[in-house]
Short mmCIF file of C-alpha atoms in Angstrom, two decimals:
data_model
loop_
_atom_site.label_atom_id
_atom_site.label_comp_id
_atom_site.label_asym_id
_atom_site.label_seq_id
_atom_site.Cartn_x
_atom_site.Cartn_y
_atom_site.Cartn_z
CA MET D 1332 150.81 95.18 99.37
CA ASN D 1333 149.73 94.94 102.99
CA ILE D 1334 147.62 97.74 104.58
CA ASP D 1335 147.04 98.48 108.27
CA PHE D 1336 144.71 100.81 109.91
CA GLU D 1337 145.49 101.17 113.61
CA ASN D 1338 143.15 103.14 115.99
CA VAL D 1339 142.19 105.45 113.14
CA SER D 1340 139.66 108.07 113.61
CA PHE D 1341 138.81 110.94 111.25
CA SER D 1342 136.12 113.72 111.24
CA TYR D 1343 135.63 116.09 108.38
CA SER D 1344 135.64 119.82 109.30
CA GLY D 1345 132.23 121.03 110.10
CA ARG D 1346 130.27 117.78 109.65
CA GLU D 1347 129.75 114.29 111.03
CA SER D 1348 128.78 112.35 107.94
CA GLY D 1349 131.63 110.15 106.69
CA ALA D 1350 133.51 110.21 110.00
CA LEU D 1351 135.37 107.12 111.21
CA LYS D 1352 135.88 106.10 114.85
CA ASP D 1353 138.71 103.95 116.14
CA LEU D 1354 139.03 101.87 112.96
CA ASN D 1355 141.29 98.84 113.09
CA LEU D 1356 141.55 96.94 109.85
CA LYS D 1357 144.19 94.80 108.07
CA ILE D 1358 144.02 94.28 104.31
CA ARG D 1359 146.55 91.71 102.98
CA HIS D 1360 148.29 91.52 99.67
CA GLY D 1361 145.97 90.28 96.70
CA GLU D 1362 142.88 90.48 98.89
CA PHE D 1363 139.55 91.68 97.50
CA VAL D 1364 137.76 93.59 100.18
CA LEU D 1365 134.16 95.03 99.83
CA LEU D 1366 133.03 97.85 101.96
CA VAL D 1367 129.34 98.13 102.61
CA GLY D 1368 126.96 100.12 104.71
CA GLU D 1369 124.51 103.05 104.54
CA SER D 1370 125.33 106.17 102.76
CA GLY D 1371 127.65 108.37 104.93
CA CYS D 1372 128.88 105.45 107.13
CA GLY D 1373 132.59 106.03 106.11
CA LYS D 1374 133.19 103.78 103.12
CA THR D 1375 134.45 106.73 100.88
CA THR D 1376 136.52 108.09 103.76
CA ILE D 1377 138.49 104.84 103.86
CA THR D 1378 139.29 105.02 100.20
CA ARG D 1379 140.34 108.72 100.42
CA MET D 1380 142.81 107.82 103.22
CA LEU D 1381 144.40 105.16 101.09
CA ASN D 1382 144.97 107.38 98.13
CA GLY D 1383 146.21 110.31 100.15
CA LEU D 1384 143.21 112.63 99.61
CA ILE D 1385 142.84 112.54 103.34
CA PRO D 1386 144.60 114.51 104.74
CA GLY D 1387 146.12 115.93 101.67
CA PHE D 1388 142.88 117.36 100.16
CA TYR D 1389 140.03 116.87 102.66
CA ASN D 1390 140.49 118.93 105.89
CA GLY D 1391 139.63 117.31 109.20
CA LYS D 1392 140.92 115.79 112.35
CA LEU D 1393 143.03 112.51 111.79
CA GLU D 1394 144.13 110.27 114.60
CA GLY D 1395 145.86 106.85 114.50
CA THR D 1396 148.27 105.22 111.97
CA ILE D 1397 147.67 104.04 108.36
CA SER D 1398 150.51 102.18 106.84
CA ILE D 1399 151.21 100.41 103.65
CA ASP D 1400 153.86 97.60 103.64
CA GLY D 1401 155.00 98.79 107.14
CA ARG D 1402 155.49 102.38 106.04
CA THR D 1403 153.25 105.12 107.30
CA ILE D 1404 151.19 106.47 104.44
CA SER D 1405 152.11 110.09 105.25
CA ASP D 1406 155.79 109.27 104.54
CA TYR D 1407 155.01 108.43 100.97
CA LYS D 1408 155.50 111.17 98.35
CA THR D 1409 152.39 111.96 96.27
CA TYR D 1410 154.08 110.57 93.11
CA GLU D 1411 154.92 107.42 95.02
CA LEU D 1412 151.33 106.79 96.06
CA ALA D 1413 150.15 107.75 92.55
CA SER D 1414 152.30 104.87 91.10
CA MET D 1415 150.94 102.27 93.67
CA VAL D 1416 147.30 103.22 94.02
CA GLY D 1417 144.69 103.63 91.36
CA SER D 1418 141.27 105.20 92.21
CA VAL D 1419 137.95 105.14 90.33
CA PHE D 1420 135.72 107.72 92.05
CA GLN D 1421 131.96 107.66 92.38
CA ASN D 1422 131.65 110.50 89.96
CA PRO D 1423 134.21 109.79 87.21
CA LYS D 1424 134.00 113.38 85.85
CA THR D 1425 135.85 114.62 88.99
CA GLN D 1426 139.05 112.63 87.88
CA PHE D 1427 139.21 113.54 84.29
CA PHE D 1428 142.07 115.82 83.04
CA ASN D 1429 141.31 115.69 79.31
CA VAL D 1430 138.61 116.24 76.86
CA ASP D 1431 139.04 113.09 74.68
CA THR D 1432 139.06 109.46 75.70
CA ASP D 1433 142.47 108.38 74.21
CA SER D 1434 144.33 111.19 76.11
CA GLU D 1435 142.41 110.47 79.32
CA ILE D 1436 143.31 106.75 79.24
CA THR D 1437 147.06 107.48 78.69
CA PHE D 1438 147.21 110.52 81.07
CA GLY D 1439 148.82 108.71 83.86
CA LEU D 1440 151.36 106.98 81.64
CA GLU D 1441 152.38 110.30 80.06
CA ASN D 1442 152.57 111.95 83.40
CA ALA D 1443 154.95 109.16 84.59
CA GLY D 1444 157.22 109.83 81.64
CA THR D 1445 156.49 106.49 79.83
CA PRO D 1446 157.99 106.41 76.26
CA GLN D 1447 155.42 107.07 73.53
CA LYS D 1448 155.92 103.70 71.84
CA LYS D 1449 155.11 101.86 75.07
CA ILE D 1450 152.12 104.17 75.63
CA ASN D 1451 150.73 103.25 72.26
CA ALA D 1452 151.13 99.53 72.99
CA ILE D 1453 149.47 99.81 76.34
CA LEU D 1454 146.54 101.72 74.82
CA ASP D 1455 146.01 99.11 72.31
CA LYS D 1456 146.26 96.41 74.92
CA VAL D 1457 143.81 98.10 77.27
CA THR D 1458 141.44 98.77 74.32
CA GLU D 1459 141.31 95.04 73.44
CA GLU D 1460 141.15 93.71 77.03
CA LEU D 1461 138.41 96.19 78.16
CA ASP D 1462 136.48 96.22 74.83
CA LEU D 1463 136.86 99.91 74.30
CA GLU D 1464 136.98 100.11 70.54
CA THR D 1465 133.78 102.06 70.27
CA LEU D 1466 134.86 104.60 72.84
CA ARG D 1467 138.30 105.48 71.33
CA GLY D 1468 138.85 108.97 70.14
CA LYS D 1469 135.58 110.36 71.54
CA ASP D 1470 134.74 113.58 73.31
CA ILE D 1471 134.44 112.71 76.95
CA PHE D 1472 131.71 115.32 77.61
CA LYS D 1473 129.44 113.53 74.95
CA LEU D 1474 129.69 110.12 76.70
CA SER D 1475 127.01 108.67 78.80
CA GLY D 1476 127.46 108.31 82.54
CA GLY D 1477 128.27 104.60 82.15
CA GLU D 1478 130.70 105.20 79.28
CA LYS D 1479 132.56 107.79 81.42
CA GLN D 1480 132.82 105.17 84.20
CA LYS D 1481 134.52 102.83 81.69
CA ILE D 1482 137.06 105.41 80.58
CA ALA D 1483 137.78 106.22 84.28
CA PHE D 1484 138.50 102.54 84.95
CA ALA D 1485 140.56 102.21 81.83
CA SER D 1486 142.85 105.16 82.73
CA VAL D 1487 143.61 103.41 86.06
CA TYR D 1488 143.98 100.01 84.55
CA ALA D 1489 146.46 101.33 81.99
CA SER D 1490 148.72 102.58 84.78
CA GLY D 1491 148.80 99.06 86.45
CA PRO D 1492 148.64 99.93 90.04
CA ASP D 1493 149.11 97.37 92.82
CA LEU D 1494 146.07 98.72 94.75
CA TYR D 1495 142.68 99.42 93.16
CA LEU D 1496 140.22 101.64 95.08
CA MET D 1497 136.72 101.97 93.73
CA ASP D 1498 133.79 103.92 94.95
CA GLU D 1499 130.45 102.78 93.60
CA PRO D 1500 131.90 101.87 90.13
CA SER D 1501 128.59 100.25 88.94
CA ALA D 1502 126.42 103.24 89.71
CA ASN D 1503 125.72 104.30 86.19
CA LEU D 1504 126.37 101.01 84.32
CA ASP D 1505 123.76 98.97 82.49
CA SER D 1506 123.67 95.19 82.81
CA VAL D 1507 126.14 94.77 79.93
CA GLY D 1508 128.45 97.32 81.44
CA ILE D 1509 128.35 95.65 84.90
CA GLU D 1510 129.26 92.32 83.34
CA GLY D 1511 132.19 94.05 81.71
CA LEU D 1512 133.23 95.60 85.01
CA LYS D 1513 132.95 92.26 86.60
CA GLU D 1514 135.32 90.73 83.98
CA CYS D 1515 137.74 93.58 84.61
CA LEU D 1516 137.74 92.93 88.28
CA GLU D 1517 138.21 89.19 87.73
CA LYS D 1518 141.28 90.00 85.61
CA ILE D 1519 142.94 92.23 88.23
CA LYS D 1520 142.11 89.78 90.96
CA SER D 1521 143.73 86.91 88.99
CA GLU D 1522 146.80 89.08 88.57
CA GLY D 1523 147.18 89.26 92.44
CA LYS D 1524 146.19 92.87 92.72
CA THR D 1525 144.64 94.18 95.96
CA VAL D 1526 141.12 95.60 95.57
CA VAL D 1527 139.11 97.71 97.99
CA ILE D 1528 135.63 98.57 96.62
CA ALA D 1529 132.86 100.49 98.21
CA GLU D 1530 129.53 99.37 96.74
CA HIS D 1531 125.76 99.02 97.20
CA ARG D 1532 125.15 96.71 94.28
CA LEU D 1533 126.49 93.47 95.46
CA TYR D 1534 125.39 90.72 93.14
CA TYR D 1535 128.12 91.14 90.57
CA LEU D 1536 130.75 90.88 93.25
CA THR D 1537 129.48 87.77 95.10
CA GLN D 1538 132.07 85.38 93.60
CA LEU D 1539 135.00 87.81 93.85
CA VAL D 1540 135.08 88.96 97.43
CA ASP D 1541 137.45 87.58 100.04
CA ARG D 1542 135.99 89.73 102.76
CA VAL D 1543 133.08 92.09 103.38
CA ILE D 1544 133.55 94.94 105.91
CA CYS D 1545 130.13 96.10 107.21
CA LEU D 1546 130.31 99.80 108.54
CA LYS D 1547 127.86 101.66 110.50
CA ASN D 1548 128.23 105.20 111.99
CA GLY D 1549 131.97 105.13 111.23
CA ARG D 1550 132.73 101.86 112.89
CA ILE D 1551 133.13 98.27 111.80
CA GLU D 1552 129.92 96.43 112.84
CA ARG D 1553 130.71 93.09 111.32
CA GLU D 1554 133.23 91.30 109.03
CA ILE D 1555 132.05 88.50 106.76
CA ASN D 1556 134.42 86.18 104.99
CA GLY D 1557 133.74 85.40 101.26
CA ASP D 1558 132.26 81.90 101.73
CA GLU D 1559 129.88 83.18 104.45
CA PHE D 1560 128.81 86.10 102.20
CA ARG D 1561 128.10 83.79 99.37
CA ALA D 1562 125.86 81.61 101.58
CA ILE D 1563 123.95 84.30 103.45
CA SER D 1564 120.24 84.72 102.47
CA VAL D 1565 118.91 87.74 100.72
CA ASN D 1566 116.46 88.29 103.62
CA SER D 1567 119.35 88.35 106.03
CA LEU D 1568 121.26 90.88 103.93
CA ASN D 1569 118.17 93.06 103.57
CA HIS D 1570 117.81 92.99 107.27
CA MET D 1571 121.27 94.28 107.66
CA GLY D 1572 120.31 97.08 105.24
CA LEU D 1573 122.18 95.43 102.26
CA ARG D 1574 121.10 94.61 98.83
CA THR D 1575 120.88 91.23 97.24
CA ASN D 1576 123.99 89.08 96.69
CA GLN D 1577 122.19 87.11 93.86
CA PHE D 1578 121.87 88.05 90.21
CA PHE D 1579 118.71 90.01 89.85
CA LYS D 1580 116.56 90.04 86.73
CA THR D 1581 113.75 92.42 86.37
CA ARG D 1582 110.41 90.78 85.81
CA VAL D 1583 108.20 91.87 82.91
CA LYS D 1584 105.75 94.41 84.07
CA ALA D 1585 102.08 93.73 83.53
CA GLU D 1586 100.00 96.76 82.42
CA LYS D 1587 98.40 98.43 85.46
CA GLY D 1588 94.52 98.61 85.22
CA PHE D 1589 93.46 102.15 84.58
CA ARG D 1590 90.10 103.86 84.09
CA LYS D 1591 89.46 105.35 80.65
CA ILE D 1592 92.26 107.98 80.05
CA THR D 1593 91.51 111.33 78.94
CA LEU D 1594 93.81 113.15 76.58
CA ASP D 1595 95.15 115.55 79.15
CA GLU D 1596 96.18 112.75 81.47
CA LYS D 1597 99.12 111.72 79.35
CA ILE D 1598 102.19 113.12 77.51
CA SER D 1599 102.82 111.55 74.10
CA LEU D 1600 105.95 111.20 71.98
CA GLN D 1601 105.00 111.57 68.33
CA ASP D 1602 107.89 110.40 65.93
CA LEU D 1603 110.29 112.18 68.27
CA SER D 1604 113.82 112.27 66.88
CA ILE D 1605 116.93 114.11 68.22
CA ASP D 1606 120.12 114.67 66.61
CA TYR D 1607 123.50 115.72 68.11
CA GLY D 1608 125.30 117.24 65.12
CA LYS D 1609 125.18 114.60 62.36
CA ILE D 1610 124.52 111.80 64.82
CA ARG D 1611 120.92 110.62 65.43
CA VAL D 1612 120.54 109.74 69.05
CA LEU D 1613 116.79 109.06 69.26
CA ASN D 1614 114.86 107.98 66.13
CA LYS D 1615 111.05 108.27 65.74
CA LEU D 1616 110.00 107.50 69.32
CA ASN D 1617 106.31 106.98 69.96
CA HIS D 1618 105.13 106.39 73.49
CA ASP D 1619 102.41 107.54 75.94
CA PHE D 1620 103.35 108.42 79.46
CA TYR D 1621 100.38 108.50 81.87
CA LYS D 1622 99.52 110.34 85.11
CA GLY D 1623 99.52 108.02 88.13
CA LYS D 1624 101.87 105.59 86.55
CA VAL D 1625 105.64 105.07 87.22
CA CYS D 1626 107.40 104.42 83.88
CA CYS D 1627 111.01 103.22 84.01
CA VAL D 1628 113.07 103.80 80.93
CA THR D 1629 115.79 101.24 80.28
CA GLY D 1630 118.46 100.49 77.63
CA ARG D 1631 122.13 100.12 77.25
CA ASN D 1632 124.58 102.93 78.15
CA GLY D 1633 124.56 105.62 75.38
CA VAL D 1634 121.29 104.66 73.81
CA GLY D 1635 119.73 108.15 74.55
CA LYS D 1636 117.75 107.68 77.78
CA SER D 1637 119.14 110.92 79.41
CA THR D 1638 118.57 112.73 76.10
CA LEU D 1639 114.92 111.71 76.20
CA LEU D 1640 114.62 113.30 79.64
CA ARG D 1641 116.31 116.46 78.70
CA ALA D 1642 114.02 116.77 75.79
CA MET D 1643 110.88 116.17 77.94
CA SER D 1644 112.12 118.71 80.41
CA GLY D 1645 112.52 121.35 77.70
CA PHE D 1646 116.32 121.54 77.98
CA ILE D 1647 116.87 120.51 74.38
CA LYS D 1648 114.61 120.56 71.31
CA GLY D 1649 113.59 117.67 69.10
CA SER D 1650 115.10 117.63 65.66
CA GLU D 1651 111.86 116.03 64.24
CA GLY D 1652 108.41 114.98 65.65
CA SER D 1653 106.87 116.37 68.87
CA ILE D 1654 105.96 116.01 72.51
CA GLU D 1655 102.23 116.48 72.88
CA GLN D 1656 99.49 116.87 75.43
CA ASN D 1657 95.83 117.04 74.76
CA GLY D 1658 96.53 116.92 71.01
CA LYS D 1659 98.79 120.02 71.23
CA THR D 1660 102.52 120.20 70.67
CA LEU D 1661 104.35 121.42 73.85
CA SER D 1662 107.06 123.98 73.28
CA SER D 1663 110.38 123.89 75.22
CA LYS D 1664 109.05 126.89 77.30
CA GLU D 1665 105.88 124.96 78.19
CA LEU D 1666 107.71 121.80 79.11
CA LYS D 1667 110.04 123.81 81.41
CA LYS D 1668 106.99 124.98 83.33
CA LYS D 1669 105.46 121.55 83.50
CA ALA D 1670 108.52 119.44 84.34
CA PHE D 1671 111.12 119.02 86.88
CA MET D 1672 114.20 116.80 86.42
CA VAL D 1673 116.58 115.17 88.89
CA MET D 1674 119.82 114.86 86.88
CA GLN D 1675 122.12 111.87 86.87
CA ASP D 1676 124.83 114.11 88.33
CA VAL D 1677 122.96 116.12 91.00
CA ASN D 1678 125.99 118.35 91.63
CA TYR D 1679 124.75 120.28 88.62
CA GLN D 1680 121.57 121.21 90.42
CA LEU D 1681 122.49 122.00 93.98
CA PHE D 1682 122.78 125.74 94.23
CA ALA D 1683 121.88 126.91 97.81
CA ASP D 1684 124.13 127.49 100.74
CA SER D 1685 122.25 124.95 102.99
CA VAL D 1686 120.12 121.82 102.68
CA MET D 1687 117.10 123.73 103.89
CA ASN D 1688 117.57 126.58 101.48
CA GLU D 1689 118.00 124.11 98.66
CA CYS D 1690 114.50 122.76 99.37
CA LEU D 1691 112.94 126.16 99.46
CA LEU D 1692 114.79 127.48 96.41
CA GLY D 1693 112.34 128.23 93.59
CA THR D 1694 109.30 127.14 95.56
CA GLU D 1695 106.40 129.46 95.92
CA THR D 1696 103.78 127.60 97.81
CA LYS D 1697 105.58 125.23 100.09
CA SER D 1698 106.66 126.23 103.63
CA GLU D 1699 109.67 125.51 105.71
CA ASP D 1700 107.59 123.26 107.93
CA PHE D 1701 106.76 121.23 104.79
CA ALA D 1702 110.41 121.19 103.87
CA GLU D 1703 111.33 119.84 107.32
CA LYS D 1704 108.85 116.96 106.96
CA VAL D 1705 110.34 116.15 103.52
CA LEU D 1706 113.90 116.20 104.84
CA GLU D 1707 112.98 114.07 107.79
CA GLU D 1708 111.27 111.50 105.42
CA PHE D 1709 114.53 111.35 103.56
CA GLY D 1710 116.72 111.10 106.59
CA LEU D 1711 118.31 114.57 106.01
CA LEU D 1712 116.83 116.72 108.58
CA GLU D 1713 119.90 116.69 110.80
CA PHE D 1714 121.89 118.23 107.89
CA ARG D 1715 119.40 121.08 107.34
CA ASN D 1716 122.00 123.71 108.05
CA LEU D 1717 124.90 122.14 106.18
CA HIS D 1718 126.09 123.06 102.65
CA PRO D 1719 124.92 120.49 100.19
CA ASN D 1720 128.44 119.95 98.92
CA THR D 1721 129.34 118.59 102.35
CA LEU D 1722 127.01 115.63 102.04
CA SER D 1723 128.07 112.20 100.71
CA GLY D 1724 127.08 111.18 97.18
CA GLY D 1725 124.03 109.24 98.30
CA GLN D 1726 122.89 111.96 100.56
CA LYS D 1727 123.13 114.54 97.78
CA GLN D 1728 121.02 112.22 95.60
CA ARG D 1729 118.31 111.98 98.32
CA LEU D 1730 118.40 115.75 98.62
CA ALA D 1731 117.81 116.22 94.96
CA ILE D 1732 114.89 113.75 95.06
CA ALA D 1733 113.44 115.54 98.13
CA VAL D 1734 113.59 118.87 96.24
CA SER D 1735 111.41 117.31 93.51
CA LEU D 1736 108.61 116.92 96.09
CA MET D 1737 108.87 120.64 96.86
CA MET D 1738 108.14 121.53 93.25
CA ASP D 1739 104.58 121.69 92.21
CA LYS D 1740 105.21 120.19 88.79
CA GLU D 1741 103.04 117.87 86.60
CA ILE D 1742 105.82 115.92 85.09
CA LEU D 1743 108.64 114.56 87.22
CA LEU D 1744 111.81 113.05 85.62
CA PHE D 1745 114.44 111.12 87.38
CA ASP D 1746 117.85 110.10 85.83
CA GLU D 1747 119.33 107.25 87.77
CA PRO D 1748 117.85 108.41 91.15
CA THR D 1749 119.20 105.32 93.09
CA SER D 1750 122.88 105.93 91.96
CA GLY D 1751 124.86 105.75 95.27
CA LEU D 1752 121.87 104.66 97.45
CA ASP D 1753 122.00 101.77 99.90
CA TYR D 1754 119.16 99.24 100.30
CA LYS D 1755 117.10 101.22 102.80
CA ASN D 1756 117.32 104.49 100.76
CA MET D 1757 116.67 102.60 97.58
CA ARG D 1758 113.41 101.23 98.96
CA LEU D 1759 112.64 104.79 100.26
CA CYS D 1760 113.18 106.13 96.80
CA ALA D 1761 110.95 103.42 95.31
CA ASN D 1762 108.07 104.16 97.81
CA PHE D 1763 108.55 107.82 96.97
CA MET D 1764 107.92 107.18 93.24
CA LYS D 1765 104.74 105.41 94.21
CA ARG D 1766 103.62 108.25 96.39
CA LEU D 1767 104.20 110.65 93.56
CA SER D 1768 102.17 108.45 91.27
CA ASP D 1769 99.34 108.38 93.84
CA MET D 1770 99.49 112.22 93.59
CA ASN D 1771 98.61 111.88 89.77
CA LYS D 1772 102.00 112.95 88.61
CA ILE D 1773 103.64 111.74 85.39
CA ILE D 1774 106.60 109.86 86.62
CA ILE D 1775 109.38 108.90 84.24
CA VAL D 1776 112.58 107.22 85.65
CA VAL D 1777 115.70 106.32 83.84
CA SER D 1778 117.45 103.47 85.66
CA HIS D 1779 119.65 100.36 85.38
CA ASP D 1780 118.86 99.39 88.94
CA GLU D 1781 116.97 96.15 88.52
CA GLU D 1782 115.98 95.91 92.20
CA PHE D 1783 114.51 99.43 92.17
CA ILE D 1784 112.73 98.90 88.89
CA ASP D 1785 111.02 95.78 90.24
CA TYR D 1786 109.92 97.58 93.34
CA CYS D 1787 108.30 100.62 91.97
CA SER D 1788 107.64 100.54 88.16
CA ASP D 1789 104.14 100.03 86.57
CA GLU D 1790 105.68 99.88 83.09
CA ILE D 1791 109.08 99.44 81.52
CA TYR D 1792 109.87 101.38 78.23
CA GLN D 1793 113.04 100.08 76.77
CA LEU D 1794 115.04 102.06 74.26
CA SER D 1795 117.18 100.27 71.87
#
């Protein structure tokens, strides 16, 4: 499969973010191409053009020519593109059509009229090759973010497309999941498939890429071949606004020196257990979270990290044990008053009709002037009058984090806050966590992002 972009420009209706300007790019059959650059630079837009979502679903002004194997992409029927191109989106839930994992994995095959016997054989093959035994027959809505990502990839892999398009596929994966994703990518590369992947975490792709396309403000700023990318220093990458290309292992955190802690300066888990139906997700957790200290909660996908945050925010009740402050058990109602949570999928908590109104929603003491300063700090002030849903994934993430600063809460909880964030904004987020800890807040962050954890955490609490 050969792909050509000739003088391609595109702008979304009503916004500048994600626009492309005079793009000329050739991708050859079997090539593994990595798209990098700051959030909103146009990476996702390129993938949407290749799978037909632009202009089929996203409105805007499109100029130039995009062709696959010499045929203009607009000449392909939808079902033809579907058989050739497989997409794994940044938010896997947006591409699910079923409520159970088996049906989701085989959905594309059934839609294509594949005989049931062959579908069963492919399902078993995909299960073995992608190590999905523990995820078979599960309710999709009860999976962790990383587990959902695995199912999204499996559904594409089962259909066997020639072109794989991936948008931040590692965003919610733990280290084991990332290693599994890497193995999947190695497999499809060895099969001669063409891969176009937009990603901020680079280290797991270092040995796979044939070419890196660096985008800035909708234009190709630089192209780097695979050998050059593997040899380039981390400092040089950071200077370009990119993350490390080397395997990153979080160092063990030494305990931060503190004055004598009073009881009201910590929140304590006392034998906290949480059940979902007959399944125990968290079992007898005991831990103290202190004011003025950034605690990063880590652990494999599905171990219960997000569940812990939901309990501490008062969204769900513990089955046994308690969450205490100053020797007193905190009720769900009390926790809701004390805590604010930035969810893993921030689309669930963006409600207002503009970025500015989102910052002001629910605040009583903060002014519009303060909101402007916060938005400027997070590089979002220029979008103040836009609807939050028009922002890129990384920009939405930054908005949700900015909103947390507007809330006068004692406990601030973050679930994968650097998902979809480039190097600059990851560092911005890390510095923001330190700033909140200096304000004597209790900061609890769930994250798989080793670079981020190393920059900002005072303590690592690992669930197993």
